Every structure is written in structure tokens, then in C-alpha cells.
CSV table of C-alpha atoms in Angstrom, one decimal:
chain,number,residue,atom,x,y,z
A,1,UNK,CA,-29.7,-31.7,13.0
A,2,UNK,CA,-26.4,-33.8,12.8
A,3,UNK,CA,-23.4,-32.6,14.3
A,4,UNK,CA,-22.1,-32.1,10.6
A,5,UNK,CA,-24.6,-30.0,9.6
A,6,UNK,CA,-24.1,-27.9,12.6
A,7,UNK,CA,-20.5,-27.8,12.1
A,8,UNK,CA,-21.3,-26.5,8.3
A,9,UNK,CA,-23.3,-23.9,9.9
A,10,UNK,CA,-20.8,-22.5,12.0
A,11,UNK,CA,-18.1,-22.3,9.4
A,12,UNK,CA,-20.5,-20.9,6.8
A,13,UNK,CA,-21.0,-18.0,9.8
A,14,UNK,CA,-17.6,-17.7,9.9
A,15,UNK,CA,-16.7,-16.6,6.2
A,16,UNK,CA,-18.3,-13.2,6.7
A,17,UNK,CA,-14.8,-12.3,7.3
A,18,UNK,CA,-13.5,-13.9,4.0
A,19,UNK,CA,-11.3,-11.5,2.3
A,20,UNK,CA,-10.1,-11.9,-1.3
A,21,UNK,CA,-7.1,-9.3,-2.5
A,22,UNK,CA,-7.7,-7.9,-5.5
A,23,UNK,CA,-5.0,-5.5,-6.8
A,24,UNK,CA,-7.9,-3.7,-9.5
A,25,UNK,CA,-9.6,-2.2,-6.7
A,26,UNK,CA,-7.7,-2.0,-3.9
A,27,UNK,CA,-7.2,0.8,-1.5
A,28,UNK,CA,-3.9,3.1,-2.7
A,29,UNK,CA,-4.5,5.6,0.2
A,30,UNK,CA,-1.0,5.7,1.8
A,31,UNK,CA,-2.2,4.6,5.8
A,32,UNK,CA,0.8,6.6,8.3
A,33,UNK,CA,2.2,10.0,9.0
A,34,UNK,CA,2.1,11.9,5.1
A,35,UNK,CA,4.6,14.4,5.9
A,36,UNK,CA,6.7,11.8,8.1
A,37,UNK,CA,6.7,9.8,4.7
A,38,UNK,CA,7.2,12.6,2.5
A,39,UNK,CA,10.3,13.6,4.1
A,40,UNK,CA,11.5,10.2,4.0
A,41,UNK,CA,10.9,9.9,0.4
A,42,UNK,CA,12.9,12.9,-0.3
A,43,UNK,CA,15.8,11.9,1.7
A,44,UNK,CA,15.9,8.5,0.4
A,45,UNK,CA,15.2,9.1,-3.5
A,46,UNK,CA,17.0,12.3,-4.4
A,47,UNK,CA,15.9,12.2,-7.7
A,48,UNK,CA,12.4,13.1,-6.7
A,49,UNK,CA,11.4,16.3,-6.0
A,50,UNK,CA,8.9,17.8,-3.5
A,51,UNK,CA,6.8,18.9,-6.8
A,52,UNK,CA,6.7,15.2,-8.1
A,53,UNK,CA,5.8,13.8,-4.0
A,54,UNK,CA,3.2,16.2,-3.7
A,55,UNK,CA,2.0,16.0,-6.8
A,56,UNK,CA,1.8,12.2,-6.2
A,57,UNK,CA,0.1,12.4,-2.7
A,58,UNK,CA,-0.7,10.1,0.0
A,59,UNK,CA,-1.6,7.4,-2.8
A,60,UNK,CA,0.7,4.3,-3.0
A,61,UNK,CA,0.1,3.2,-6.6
A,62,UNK,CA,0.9,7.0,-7.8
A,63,UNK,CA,4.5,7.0,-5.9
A,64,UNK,CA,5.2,3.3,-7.0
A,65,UNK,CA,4.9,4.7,-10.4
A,66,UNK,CA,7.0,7.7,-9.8
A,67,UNK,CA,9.9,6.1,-8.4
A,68,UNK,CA,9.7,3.2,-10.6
A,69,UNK,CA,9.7,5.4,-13.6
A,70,UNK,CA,12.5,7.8,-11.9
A,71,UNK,CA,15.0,4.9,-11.1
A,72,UNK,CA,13.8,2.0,-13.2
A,73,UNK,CA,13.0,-0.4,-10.0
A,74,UNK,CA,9.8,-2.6,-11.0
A,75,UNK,CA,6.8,-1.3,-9.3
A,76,UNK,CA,5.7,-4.4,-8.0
A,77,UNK,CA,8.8,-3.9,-5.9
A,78,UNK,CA,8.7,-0.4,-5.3
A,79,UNK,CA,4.6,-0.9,-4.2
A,80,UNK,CA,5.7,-3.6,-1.8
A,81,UNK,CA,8.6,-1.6,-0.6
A,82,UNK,CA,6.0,1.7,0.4
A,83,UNK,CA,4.1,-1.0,1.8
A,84,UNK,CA,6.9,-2.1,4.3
A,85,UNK,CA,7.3,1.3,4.9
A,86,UNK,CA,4.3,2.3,6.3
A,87,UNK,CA,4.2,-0.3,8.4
A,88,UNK,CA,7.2,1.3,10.3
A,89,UNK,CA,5.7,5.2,10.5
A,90,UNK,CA,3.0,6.0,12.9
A,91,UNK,CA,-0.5,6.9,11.8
């Protein structure tokens, strides 16, 4: 075996990590503190209620759509913005 071939082989190995992003089927479940978030939310977007959060849940796509809908804010931007978010709560 040349070393080319063997290079192959270990970069073919290494793609069983290979991760492709695709938005259809992606996971929505909000990953920090719920109730750390949820109080957050509230404070920050007083035109949603705890009825319309809760109702929403721990799912990302569900409260990009509510405050998108509640303050007209695209929900690509509003996704991305929960997104950021998270990162900053603990688990």
C-alpha cells in the first residue's frame, strides 16, 4: 500500500464525525436552565405572557415563532437570538 492510499484511509476514518446542518430535522429542544429562560423571556418580551411561554415550552422553533409573530422580528433572527441565549444560561 502507497502512502496515498493510506493517507485516504485515514481521512475516510475520520469522516465518521462529518456533520451536515439541516434545519428540517434539527433538534428544537431548548438545551439550559427552562425556568432560568423562562423568566428571562418574560422580563425581556413583555408582550408575552407566561400562558404563551409555557404553552411554547422548552422548544426553540415554537418561541422563535411566538416572538416573531408577537413583535414582527424575523424568526431566523429571533431562532438565532435564543440560540445565543442559551449559550449564556447554565444547563
Amino acid at each position: 500500500m502507497s502512502g496515498g492510499h493510506m493517507y485516504q484511509s485515514q481521512a475516510a476514518q475520520a469522516k465518521v464525525f462529518d456533520y451536515h446542518y439541516d434545519p428540517e430535522f434539527s433538534d428544537d429542544h431548548i438545551v439550559c436552565d427552562w425556568d432560568m429562560l423562562r423568566m428571562q423571556l418574560l422580563h425581556q418580551w413583555d408582550r408575552l405572557s407566561a400562558t404563551d411561554i409555557d404553552y411554547a415550552g422548552p422548544n426553540r422553533r415554537k418561541l422563535a415563532q411566538l416572538v416573531a409573530r408577537k413583535y414582527g422580528i424575523s424568526f431566523p433572527c429571533i431562532e438565532n437570538y435564543l440560540r445565543n441565549f442559551e449559550r449564556t444560561l447554565p444547563l
